[in-house]
Structures are given as C-alpha cells and as structure tokens.
Coordinates of C-alpha atoms in Angstrom, one line a residue:
M225 CA 81.2 8.2 238.7
K226 CA 79.2 11.0 240.3
N227 CA 77.2 11.6 237.1
K228 CA 76.5 7.9 236.8
F229 CA 75.2 7.9 240.4
Y230 CA 72.7 10.7 239.8
K231 CA 71.7 9.2 236.4
N232 CA 70.7 5.9 238.1
W233 CA 68.6 7.7 240.6
I234 CA 66.8 9.7 237.9
I235 CA 65.9 6.4 236.2
L236 CA 64.8 4.8 239.5
S237 CA 62.6 7.8 240.2
I238 CA 61.0 7.6 236.8
V239 CA 60.3 3.9 237.3
V240 CA 58.7 4.5 240.7
L241 CA 56.6 7.3 239.3
F242 CA 55.5 5.0 236.4
I243 CA 54.5 2.4 238.9
D244 CA 52.6 5.0 240.9
I245 CA 50.6 5.9 237.7
L246 CA 49.8 2.2 237.2
I247 CA 48.7 1.9 240.8
L248 CA 46.5 5.0 240.6
N249 CA 44.8 3.6 237.5
N250 CA 44.3 0.0 238.7
I251 CA 43.9 0.0 242.5
S252 CA 40.8 1.0 244.4
F253 CA 41.7 3.3 247.3
E254 CA 39.7 3.6 250.5
G255 CA 37.5 6.6 250.0
N256 CA 38.9 7.0 246.5
D257 CA 38.9 10.8 246.8
Q258 CA 41.5 13.3 245.5
S259 CA 43.1 13.9 249.0
V260 CA 43.9 10.2 249.4
I261 CA 45.3 10.0 245.9
F262 CA 47.4 13.1 246.5
D263 CA 48.6 11.7 249.9
F264 CA 49.6 8.5 248.2
F265 CA 51.6 10.4 245.6
I266 CA 53.4 12.6 248.1
K267 CA 54.4 9.7 250.3
T268 CA 55.6 7.8 247.3
L269 CA 57.9 10.7 246.5
G270 CA 58.9 10.8 250.2
Y271 CA 59.8 7.1 250.0
I272 CA 62.0 7.7 246.9
L273 CA 63.8 10.6 248.7
S274 CA 64.3 8.5 251.8
L275 CA 65.8 5.7 249.7
L276 CA 68.1 8.3 248.0
C277 CA 69.2 9.6 251.4
L278 CA 69.9 6.0 252.4
V279 CA 72.1 5.3 249.4
I280 CA 74.0 8.6 250.0
S281 CA 74.5 7.7 253.6
I282 CA 75.8 4.3 252.7
K283 CA 78.0 5.9 250.0
F284 CA 79.6 8.2 252.6
K285 CA 79.8 5.4 255.2
T286 CA 77.6 7.3 257.8
R287 CA 76.3 4.2 259.6
H288 CA 73.9 5.8 262.0
L289 CA 72.3 7.9 259.3
S290 CA 72.0 4.8 257.2
F291 CA 70.0 3.0 259.9
G292 CA 67.9 6.1 260.4
W293 CA 66.9 6.3 256.7
I294 CA 66.2 2.6 256.7
F295 CA 63.7 3.0 259.5
F296 CA 62.2 6.1 258.0
S297 CA 61.8 4.3 254.6
L298 CA 60.0 1.5 256.4
Y299 CA 57.7 3.9 258.2
I300 CA 56.7 5.7 254.9
L301 CA 56.3 2.3 253.2
G302 CA 53.9 1.3 256.0
D303 CA 51.9 4.5 255.3
I304 CA 51.8 3.8 251.6
I305 CA 50.5 0.2 252.2
N306 CA 48.0 1.5 254.6
I307 CA 46.6 4.0 252.0
M308 CA 46.4 1.2 249.5
G309 CA 44.1 -0.7 251.9
Y310 CA 46.0 -3.9 252.3
D311 CA 45.0 -6.0 255.3
I312 CA 48.6 -6.8 256.3
I313 CA 48.9 -3.5 258.0
N314 CA 46.0 -4.4 260.3
N315 CA 48.2 -7.0 261.9
E316 CA 48.9 -5.6 265.4
I317 CA 52.6 -6.7 265.5
I318 CA 53.4 -5.4 262.1
N319 CA 51.6 -2.2 262.8
V320 CA 53.7 -1.7 266.0
L321 CA 56.8 -2.3 264.0
F322 CA 55.9 0.2 261.4
N323 CA 54.9 2.9 263.9
S324 CA 58.0 2.3 266.1
S325 CA 60.2 2.7 263.0
L326 CA 59.4 6.4 263.0
L327 CA 60.8 6.8 266.5
L328 CA 63.9 4.9 265.7
A329 CA 64.3 6.9 262.5
I330 CA 64.2 10.2 264.4
I331 CA 66.7 8.9 267.0
F332 CA 69.2 7.5 264.4
I333 CA 68.9 10.5 262.0
F334 CA 69.3 13.0 264.8
Y335 CA 72.3 11.1 266.3
G336 CA 73.7 10.6 262.8
F337 CA 73.6 14.3 261.9
L338 CA 75.0 15.2 265.3
R339 CA 77.8 12.7 264.9
T340 CA 78.5 13.9 261.4
I341 CA 78.7 17.5 262.6
I342 CA 81.1 16.5 265.3
E343 CA 83.3 14.5 262.9
R344 CA 83.3 17.4 260.5
E345 CA 84.4 19.8 263.3
N346 CA 87.2 17.4 264.2
L347 CA 88.2 17.0 260.6
L348 CA 88.3 20.8 260.2
K349 CA 90.5 21.0 263.3
E350 CA 92.8 18.3 262.0
I351 CA 93.0 20.0 258.6
K352 CA 93.8 23.3 260.4
H353 CA 96.4 21.6 262.5
T354 CA 98.0 20.0 259.5
T355 CA 97.9 23.3 257.6
F356 CA 99.6 25.3 260.3
N357 CA 101.8 22.6 262.0
D358 CA 104.7 20.4 261.0
S359 CA 103.8 16.8 261.2
L360 CA 107.2 15.6 262.3
T361 CA 108.1 18.0 265.2
E362 CA 104.5 19.2 265.9
L363 CA 105.9 22.7 265.7
P364 CA 104.1 25.5 263.8
N365 CA 105.1 25.5 260.1
R366 CA 105.8 28.3 257.6
R367 CA 102.1 29.3 257.2
D368 CA 101.8 29.8 260.9
I369 CA 105.1 31.7 261.0
E370 CA 103.7 34.4 258.6
K371 CA 100.6 34.7 260.8
N372 CA 102.7 35.2 264.0
I373 CA 105.1 37.7 262.4
E374 CA 102.1 39.7 261.2
K375 CA 100.7 39.5 264.8
A376 CA 104.0 40.7 266.3
L377 CA 104.2 43.6 263.8
S378 CA 100.6 44.7 264.6
E379 CA 101.6 45.0 268.3
D380 CA 104.4 47.3 267.3
K381 CA 106.8 46.2 270.0
K382 CA 110.5 45.4 269.6
F383 CA 111.1 41.7 268.7
A384 CA 113.8 39.6 267.1
I385 CA 113.6 36.9 264.5
L386 CA 116.2 34.1 264.7
F387 CA 116.7 32.0 261.6
M388 CA 118.5 28.8 262.5
D389 CA 119.9 26.1 260.2
L390 CA 121.6 22.8 261.2
D391 CA 125.2 22.6 259.9
K392 CA 125.9 19.7 257.5
F393 CA 122.6 18.0 258.3
K394 CA 122.6 16.5 254.8
L395 CA 125.6 14.4 255.7
I396 CA 123.7 12.9 258.6
N397 CA 120.7 12.0 256.3
D398 CA 123.0 10.5 253.7
S399 CA 125.1 8.5 256.1
L400 CA 122.6 7.4 258.8
G401 CA 119.4 7.6 256.9
H402 CA 116.4 9.9 256.9
S403 CA 114.8 8.1 259.9
H404 CA 117.7 9.1 262.1
G405 CA 117.6 12.5 260.6
D406 CA 114.0 12.8 261.6
D407 CA 114.8 11.7 265.2
I408 CA 117.5 14.5 265.4
L409 CA 115.0 17.1 264.2
K410 CA 112.6 16.1 266.9
K411 CA 115.4 16.3 269.6
V412 CA 116.5 19.7 268.2
A413 CA 113.0 21.1 268.6
I414 CA 112.9 19.9 272.2
R415 CA 116.3 21.5 273.0
I416 CA 115.4 24.8 271.5
K417 CA 112.1 24.9 273.4
E418 CA 114.0 24.4 276.6
N419 CA 116.2 27.4 275.9
I420 CA 113.6 30.1 275.0
R421 CA 111.0 31.9 277.1
K422 CA 107.3 31.1 277.4
Q423 CA 106.3 34.2 275.5
D424 CA 108.6 33.3 272.6
Y425 CA 107.6 31.4 269.5
L426 CA 109.3 28.5 267.8
A427 CA 108.5 27.0 264.4
R428 CA 110.0 24.7 261.8
S429 CA 110.2 26.6 258.5
G430 CA 111.2 23.6 256.5
G431 CA 114.0 20.9 256.1
D432 CA 116.6 21.5 258.8
E433 CA 115.6 25.2 259.3
F434 CA 113.9 26.6 262.4
L435 CA 112.6 30.1 263.1
I436 CA 112.3 31.7 266.6
I437 CA 110.5 34.9 267.4
L438 CA 111.7 36.5 270.7
N439 CA 108.9 38.8 271.7
N440 CA 109.0 42.0 273.8
I441 CA 112.7 42.6 273.6
E442 CA 113.9 45.8 275.4
D443 CA 117.5 44.8 275.8
E444 CA 119.6 43.1 273.0
N445 CA 121.6 41.4 275.7
I446 CA 118.6 39.1 276.3
I447 CA 118.9 38.0 272.7
T448 CA 122.6 37.3 273.0
K449 CA 122.0 35.3 276.2
I450 CA 119.3 33.1 274.6
V451 CA 121.3 32.5 271.4
K452 CA 124.4 31.6 273.3
N453 CA 122.5 29.1 275.3
I454 CA 121.1 27.5 272.2
V455 CA 124.6 27.3 270.5
C456 CA 126.1 25.8 273.7
E457 CA 123.2 23.3 273.9
F458 CA 124.3 21.9 270.5
R459 CA 127.8 21.1 272.0
K460 CA 126.1 18.2 273.7
P461 CA 125.8 15.1 271.4
F462 CA 122.5 13.7 270.3
E463 CA 121.9 10.2 271.5
L464 CA 120.1 7.9 268.9
D465 CA 119.3 4.2 269.3
D466 CA 122.7 3.0 267.9
N467 CA 124.6 6.2 267.3
T468 CA 126.0 9.3 269.0
V469 CA 125.8 12.3 266.7
H470 CA 127.4 15.7 267.1
I471 CA 125.8 18.5 265.1
T472 CA 126.1 22.3 265.3
C473 CA 123.9 25.2 264.2
S474 CA 124.1 28.5 262.5
I475 CA 121.8 31.4 263.6
G476 CA 121.0 34.7 261.9
I477 CA 119.4 37.4 263.9
C478 CA 117.2 40.3 262.7
L479 CA 115.6 43.0 264.9
Y480 CA 112.4 44.9 264.5
P481 CA 112.2 47.8 263.7
K482 CA 116.0 48.2 263.4
N483 CA 116.5 45.8 260.5
G484 CA 113.1 46.0 258.8
D485 CA 109.5 47.0 259.2
N486 CA 107.7 44.3 257.3
M487 CA 107.6 40.5 257.3
E488 CA 109.4 39.9 254.0
T489 CA 112.3 42.2 254.8
L490 CA 112.8 40.8 258.3
M491 CA 112.8 37.2 257.2
K492 CA 115.1 38.0 254.3
N493 CA 117.6 39.8 256.5
A494 CA 117.5 37.0 259.2
D495 CA 118.3 34.5 256.4
I496 CA 121.2 36.6 255.1
A497 CA 122.7 36.8 258.6
M498 CA 122.3 33.0 259.0
H499 CA 124.1 32.4 255.7
K500 CA 126.9 34.8 256.7
T501 CA 127.4 32.6 259.8
K502 CA 127.6 29.5 257.7
E503 CA 130.3 31.1 255.5
K504 CA 132.4 31.3 258.7
Q505 CA 132.1 27.5 259.2
G506 CA 128.9 27.8 261.2
N507 CA 128.5 26.8 264.9
D508 CA 127.9 30.5 265.8
Y509 CA 125.4 33.4 265.4
Q510 CA 125.5 36.8 263.7
F511 CA 123.3 39.9 263.9
Y512 CA 122.2 41.4 260.6
N513 CA 123.8 44.6 259.5
D514 CA 123.6 46.7 256.3
N515 CA 127.0 45.6 255.1
M516 CA 125.6 42.1 254.7
H517 CA 123.0 43.3 252.3
S518 CA 125.6 45.1 250.1
Q519 CA 127.7 42.0 250.1
I520 CA 124.8 39.8 249.0
K521 CA 123.9 42.4 246.3
N522 CA 127.5 42.2 245.1
K523 CA 127.4 38.4 245.1
F524 CA 124.1 38.4 243.2
D525 CA 125.6 40.9 240.6
I526 CA 128.6 38.7 240.1
A527 CA 126.5 35.5 239.8
E528 CA 124.4 37.2 237.1
S529 CA 127.5 38.5 235.3
L530 CA 129.3 35.2 235.1
I531 CA 127.4 33.9 232.1
I532 CA 127.7 37.2 230.3
G533 CA 131.4 37.2 231.1
I534 CA 132.0 34.0 229.2
Q535 CA 129.8 35.1 226.4
K536 CA 131.8 38.3 226.1
D537 CA 135.1 36.4 226.4
E538 CA 136.1 38.4 229.5
F539 CA 137.9 35.6 231.3
V540 CA 141.6 35.4 230.6
L541 CA 144.4 33.1 231.9
H542 CA 147.4 34.1 233.9
Y543 CA 150.1 31.5 234.3
Q544 CA 152.4 30.7 237.3
P545 CA 155.6 28.9 236.6
K546 CA 156.5 25.6 238.3
V547 CA 160.3 25.5 238.8
D548 CA 162.8 22.7 239.2
I549 CA 164.7 23.4 242.5
K550 CA 168.0 22.1 241.3
T551 CA 168.2 23.8 237.9
N552 CA 166.0 26.8 238.6
Q553 CA 164.3 26.2 235.2
I554 CA 160.6 26.3 234.4
T555 CA 159.2 22.8 234.0
D556 CA 155.5 23.5 233.5
I557 CA 152.9 26.1 234.3
E558 CA 149.6 26.4 236.1
A559 CA 146.7 28.2 234.5
L560 CA 144.9 30.6 236.8
V561 CA 141.8 32.4 235.7
R562 CA 141.2 36.2 235.9
W563 CA 138.1 38.1 235.1
N564 CA 138.7 41.2 233.0
H565 CA 135.3 42.8 233.7
T566 CA 134.2 45.5 231.3
K567 CA 133.0 47.8 234.2
K568 CA 134.8 46.6 237.3
G569 CA 138.2 45.9 235.8
M570 CA 140.3 42.9 236.8
I571 CA 138.5 40.6 239.3
Y572 CA 140.6 37.9 241.0
P573 CA 139.4 34.4 241.7
N574 CA 138.8 34.7 245.4
E575 CA 135.9 37.1 244.5
F576 CA 134.1 35.0 242.0
I577 CA 135.2 31.3 242.3
P578 CA 133.3 30.7 245.6
I579 CA 130.2 32.2 244.0
A580 CA 130.7 30.0 240.9
E581 CA 130.9 27.0 243.1
E582 CA 127.8 27.9 245.1
T583 CA 125.7 28.5 242.0
G584 CA 127.1 25.5 240.1
F585 CA 128.5 27.7 237.4
I586 CA 132.0 26.4 238.3
K587 CA 131.5 23.5 235.8
T588 CA 131.0 25.8 232.9
L589 CA 133.9 28.0 234.0
D590 CA 136.2 25.0 234.3
K591 CA 135.3 23.9 230.8
H592 CA 136.0 27.3 229.5
I593 CA 139.5 27.4 231.2
L594 CA 140.3 24.0 229.7
K595 CA 139.4 25.3 226.3
L596 CA 141.5 28.5 226.7
A597 CA 144.5 26.4 227.9
C598 CA 144.2 24.1 224.9
L599 CA 143.9 27.0 222.5
Q600 CA 147.1 28.5 224.0
I601 CA 149.0 25.3 223.3
R602 CA 147.6 25.3 219.7
E603 CA 148.8 28.9 219.3
W604 CA 152.3 28.0 220.3
I605 CA 152.4 25.1 217.9
N606 CA 151.1 27.3 215.1
H607 CA 153.9 29.7 215.7
G608 CA 156.5 26.9 215.7
K609 CA 157.2 27.1 219.5
E610 CA 157.7 24.1 221.7
P611 CA 154.6 24.0 224.0
I612 CA 155.0 23.7 227.7
N613 CA 152.7 21.6 229.8
I614 CA 149.7 23.6 231.3
S615 CA 148.0 22.3 234.4
V616 CA 144.3 23.2 234.9
N617 CA 142.4 23.0 238.2
I618 CA 139.2 20.9 237.9
S619 CA 136.4 21.2 240.5
P620 CA 134.9 18.1 242.1
K621 CA 131.6 18.9 240.5
L622 CA 133.0 18.8 237.0
L623 CA 135.1 15.7 237.8
H624 CA 132.0 13.8 238.8
E625 CA 130.0 14.9 235.7
E626 CA 129.7 12.1 233.2
S627 CA 130.2 14.5 230.3
F628 CA 133.6 15.6 231.5
I629 CA 135.8 13.1 229.6
P630 CA 133.7 13.4 226.3
Y631 CA 134.0 17.2 226.6
L632 CA 137.8 17.0 227.1
E633 CA 138.1 14.7 224.1
S634 CA 136.0 17.1 222.0
I635 CA 138.4 20.0 222.9
F636 CA 141.5 18.0 222.0
E637 CA 139.8 17.1 218.7
F638 CA 138.9 20.8 218.1
T639 CA 142.3 22.2 218.9
K640 CA 144.3 19.2 217.4
I641 CA 146.7 19.0 220.3
D642 CA 148.3 16.1 222.1
P643 CA 146.7 15.5 225.5
K644 CA 150.2 15.1 227.0
H645 CA 150.5 18.9 227.0
I646 CA 147.7 19.2 229.6
S647 CA 147.7 18.2 233.3
I648 CA 144.7 18.1 235.5
E649 CA 144.9 19.3 239.1
I650 CA 142.3 18.0 241.6
I651 CA 141.9 18.5 245.4
E652 CA 141.8 15.4 247.6
T653 CA 138.1 16.0 248.7
A654 CA 137.2 15.3 245.0
A655 CA 138.3 11.7 245.4
M656 CA 136.6 11.2 248.7
E657 CA 132.9 11.4 247.5
D658 CA 132.9 8.4 245.2
K659 CA 136.3 6.8 245.1
E660 CA 135.5 4.1 242.6
Y661 CA 134.1 6.5 240.1
V662 CA 136.9 9.1 240.5
Y663 CA 139.6 6.4 240.3
N664 CA 138.1 5.2 237.1
V665 CA 138.0 8.7 235.6
L666 CA 141.6 9.5 236.6
N667 CA 142.8 6.2 235.1
K668 CA 141.1 7.1 231.8
L669 CA 142.7 10.5 231.8
R670 CA 146.2 9.0 232.5
G671 CA 145.5 6.5 229.7
K672 CA 145.3 9.5 227.3
G673 CA 148.6 10.8 228.5
I674 CA 147.2 13.4 230.8
K675 CA 149.2 13.9 234.1
I676 CA 147.2 14.1 237.3
H677 CA 148.4 16.4 240.1
L678 CA 147.0 16.2 243.7
D679 CA 146.6 19.9 244.7
D680 CA 146.7 21.4 248.2
F681 CA 147.8 18.2 249.9
G682 CA 147.7 18.7 253.6
K683 CA 145.0 21.3 253.6
G684 CA 142.0 19.0 254.1
Y685 CA 141.5 15.5 255.3
S686 CA 145.0 14.5 254.2
S687 CA 146.1 10.9 254.6
L688 CA 149.3 9.4 253.2
S689 CA 147.2 6.4 252.1
Y690 CA 145.8 8.6 249.4
L691 CA 149.2 8.8 247.8
K692 CA 149.3 5.0 247.7
D693 CA 145.8 4.5 246.3
L694 CA 145.1 7.5 244.0
P695 CA 146.2 7.2 240.4
I696 CA 148.3 10.4 240.4
D697 CA 151.6 11.6 239.0
K698 CA 152.5 14.6 241.3
V699 CA 151.8 15.8 244.8
K700 CA 151.5 19.5 245.5
I701 CA 152.2 20.2 249.2
D702 CA 150.0 23.0 250.5
K703 CA 151.3 26.4 251.3
L704 CA 150.2 25.9 254.9
F705 CA 153.2 23.6 255.5
V706 CA 155.7 25.7 253.6
D707 CA 154.8 28.9 255.5
E708 CA 156.2 27.6 258.8
I709 CA 158.8 25.1 257.5
C710 CA 161.7 27.2 258.8
S711 CA 160.3 27.8 262.2
N712 CA 158.2 24.7 263.0
N713 CA 160.0 21.4 263.3
V714 CA 156.7 19.5 263.2
N715 CA 155.8 20.9 259.8
R716 CA 159.3 20.1 258.6
T717 CA 159.0 16.5 259.8
I718 CA 155.6 16.1 258.1
M719 CA 157.0 17.7 254.9
K720 CA 159.9 15.2 255.0
A721 CA 157.5 12.3 255.4
I722 CA 155.4 13.4 252.5
I723 CA 158.4 13.9 250.2
D724 CA 160.0 10.5 251.1
M725 CA 156.8 8.5 250.7
S726 CA 155.9 10.3 247.4
K727 CA 159.3 9.5 246.0
A728 CA 159.0 5.9 247.2
L729 CA 155.8 5.7 245.2
N730 CA 157.5 7.2 242.1
L731 CA 155.5 10.4 242.5
K732 CA 156.9 13.9 241.8
V733 CA 156.7 16.5 244.6
L734 CA 156.1 20.2 244.4
A735 CA 155.9 22.7 247.2
E736 CA 153.4 25.5 246.9
G737 CA 153.6 29.1 248.0
V738 CA 157.4 29.4 248.3
E739 CA 158.2 33.1 249.1
T740 CA 161.7 33.2 250.7
V741 CA 165.2 31.9 249.9
D742 CA 165.3 30.2 253.3
Q743 CA 162.2 28.2 252.5
L744 CA 163.7 27.2 249.1
N745 CA 167.0 26.1 250.6
L746 CA 165.3 24.0 253.2
L747 CA 163.1 22.4 250.5
Q748 CA 166.3 21.5 248.6
E749 CA 167.7 19.9 251.8
L750 CA 164.5 17.8 252.1
D751 CA 165.1 16.7 248.5
C752 CA 161.9 18.3 247.2
Q753 CA 161.9 18.4 243.4
S754 CA 160.1 21.5 242.4
Y755 CA 158.2 24.5 243.7
Q756 CA 156.0 27.4 242.7
G757 CA 155.5 30.7 244.4
Y758 CA 156.1 34.4 244.4
L759 CA 159.8 33.9 245.0
Y760 CA 160.2 33.0 241.4
S761 CA 157.1 34.7 239.9
K762 CA 153.5 35.6 240.6
P763 CA 150.9 34.6 238.0
V764 CA 151.5 36.6 234.9
P765 CA 149.8 37.3 231.6
I766 CA 150.8 35.2 228.5
D767 CA 153.1 37.9 227.1
K768 CA 155.2 38.0 230.2
L769 CA 155.2 34.2 230.5
E770 CA 156.5 33.8 227.0
K771 CA 159.4 36.1 227.7
M772 CA 160.3 34.0 230.7
I773 CA 159.9 30.6 228.9
Y774 CA 161.6 31.6 225.6
K775 CA 164.5 33.4 227.4
E776 CA 163.6 36.9 226.1
E777 CA 163.3 38.0 229.7
K778 CA 164.3 36.3 233.0
E779 CA 162.4 37.0 236.1
G780 CA 162.9 35.8 239.6
T781 CA 166.6 34.7 239.4
I782 CA 167.7 33.2 242.7
V783 CA 170.8 34.6 244.1

C-alpha cells in the first residue's frame, strides 16, 4: 500500500513536469527571459510538493496541516498563473484571495505542526504509561518493577521485597467471572496502598500477584508490622455489586542485602518464600531463609528425576492388606508406590507424590502403577495362583483425562487379565469438579467389572449425600476418625452414621489407619466390615505379601 502511494506520486510528478515542458514550448511569458522560465519551473515543483504534503496530511488525518497545505497550494498556483500572464489574476478580489492564502497557510501549517508535536508528546507519554503501568489497577507493572529495584540497589540501603499472591483467586474467576475478578484486583490494590508507607512502592507483577518494596528498612519489626496489617486487612470481605467475597493472601519476604545482592536473586527468593507460605494453606507470610532454597533445589531434582525413574523402572509397588474384621482374613490389597532411587535409596510417597501432582507428572505415574498392578496379577495367574484384588489410587487429573479408560482397556488387553481383579480408589474431591463427567466414567468402569472405592471419606468436603449419588462399591473412612474413635464420642457417632448409611445403600465399609486392638474392637461393635492399618501389617514388598496371602507366613495375628 505504501509503495503504491509513492508510485502514484512519481507518475503525477512526471505528468506535471511533462505539462511544464509543453507550457514552456507553447506559452509566451512576460519578459520571456531565463529567470522567468526558471521561476516558473521552481514554483511548479513547489506546487507539486505542496500537493504531496496535502495528500500526506489527509492520509494521516492532520486536519489543520491539510488546510494549511491547501492554502499554500493556492498561493503557489496564483504565482504560477501570474507568471503565465493571465489577466484573471489582475482581478482585485481574486488577487486578495491568492495573497491572503499565504497568511492562512502560514497560520494553519504552524498550528498544525505545533498540534502534531503536542499530540506526539501525549502519545509518547501514553505509550510510556502503558509500557510501565498496569491498565487495570493503574499500578506500575513488571517493567517498572525492575527499574525500581535497580534504583533501590543503587542507593545501597536496606530494603525488603514482598511478593504477594491471592489465595485461590482462580476459583473466584471461574465461579463469578473475570469482571468480578478484575473488581477484586482493583480493591486489593487500594487496600495494600492504604497499609504501606508513602516512601514504599507497590506494583502488580501479573495476574493475581503484587510486589511491594519497603524502602529504608532499619528494623525488621517494621516489615512484620506492615505485613501483619496487610494480612489482617484481607480478613474483611470484599463487597461487589451482588456478592460478598472472602479472599486471603500469601506473602513472601526477602531482605536486601541479607537474602541477595541483585534483582534476580531477590525476586526469586521472595517468590520462593511466597510459595512456602502457600504450601501451608496460605493466609500468612514467611521470611526467606536458606533452608527454603535447599528444599526447592531438592524438589527440582526430584521433579527432573521422575521421568528417568520410570524409564529406569525404579518405581516398585508395596502392598497393604485389607482385612475382614470378623474372620481376620485378607480380602484384597492396596497398591502403594515406592521409589527405589539408584542414588538416594528408597523414597516414600510423601516426598515425591506432591511434586508429581504439582508438575502434572502424577498422570504418568498413575498409569505406570496401574500397569505394574496388572502385571502382578498376570504373574500370579501364570504361576497358577489365585489372584487377589488389587486397588490402585487414581488422581483427579487422570480421572478427568479422556484417554484414561482407553489406556486402562489397553493395559487389560496387554496383560490379558479380567478387570474384576482391579479396583479403583478415588478421593471425593475428584467427583466434585465435574460430577456428570466423573459419574459417567465411574459407571463405565463398573460396567467392566471394576470396583470403585471412595478413599479418605471424611477428610475433605464430606457429605453423606455423596454416598447416595456416587456410583461406588466401598467407602473407606479416613484415619482422622479412627484415631480418636476410642476417646471422642462425636467421632464415634459420626463413624456409626457413616457405617449405617453405607450399609443401607449396600456399600461396603472399611476403616483406615487402625493401629490398636481397642480401635479394632470398637469398629467391630459398630459393625464395620473391614479395616487396614499397621495393626495387621504395614505396606510390604510382594515377596512378604505372598507369604501372608498364601499362608507361608502369617503376620499381624490379633490376640
């Protein structure tokens, strides 16, 4: 488009020059000397340039410049006509118009350029503001943060960086909508401003994250006081047009020069401290310390090693028996993964499962565990042994993956085992995210003969209505209730209600984490059907389990 514009003006200029040549050859000028001819030629070129400027002004919508170039073109045109000796220019009125057009041209062109310069300056200011400020909260953004941290570093005075994140903000966006989420972010910015000092700096670093620089800090107690005020401020609800919303925040604190001497280190350490606060359910603050860095480094190493661990076949299954309370016989078993790391030795689930969940690797790990459990059943069948049902824990992420059932079918096909030998354990939160989808998946699994166990019932957002609605076969009551069943009448009453309702719905009931004979006896009184826990056996490798199952060795006999 730009090339076409210039091409058209080149053609126009050539045409005008050609006309000039014709005029020079055919028209008699007054005086007819070389200076007059040269003057005519120069003013014709000036006329072409003024028309070019006019078109450019129109193209860029500069109205005052456009008028200016119109008047200037008229003035030059008048001069050209005057040189050619036409009598029309001798008309007094027309002559005045042509002469006054120069004055008007100067006024409009001067004002047009002045206005263009002013508009350019305003545009540059707007671009600068947009570049360094957040459009929603009007706070400085990440680019401005870097500039201010560098400024604080250059002053070489003690300061603190606070990295703040809103807890479970995504839930607000998903449930109330992004417009309400934006309103909350604006109100959050106002609340933080009200609780920091004038010399301090507040910015929105992105999403639901804010950064605060507390300048000239001589006493760390000042930091604690300010941070506590901010956390307390979030205890007040946020009033929206049609909703009242409660939201908390997590804050990580990093000190200069104690925790770092450059921008990258300080921001990284403040972020680490903030995430450590989140790991403890948020709604609090933490100062950075060196132990956090070593923990993050260890987490990173584990995350990187997870894939290699599967490739090297380092993950193994231990099995914990589930026992019939009346007969004291093993009815089925639960597969629990262990990581036999080549360098670190045996790593237990509490060290790597949270990391696998955080990184999304849990889906791959769950699939691997399913495969190992099916291969174990195949091995028993190959050796002529009656296989025992193995239950496998499935994460919500894998349960919600469309490829889950096809993968399970492929494993059954590969191992040539009957699906009835496998049970799937899910936690109740897995069913809360998308009930219709989950119910459909669970029904498909049950249709294949797979039993569904509801794990850790009572630990989360438990409701007895789930027992009625969910397509499950067994309820596993969480260890939390079992721990205090002998000393807490409320827990005992709740346990009784769960057992009675489950049985009324034809669901089997198992109590988790049974560790004492007293607990077992009380469960028997409550008519609980089965249990698992250290009282009978901790999770054991396959060789020990086989001795227990096939009566070569008996562990955990109840006296």
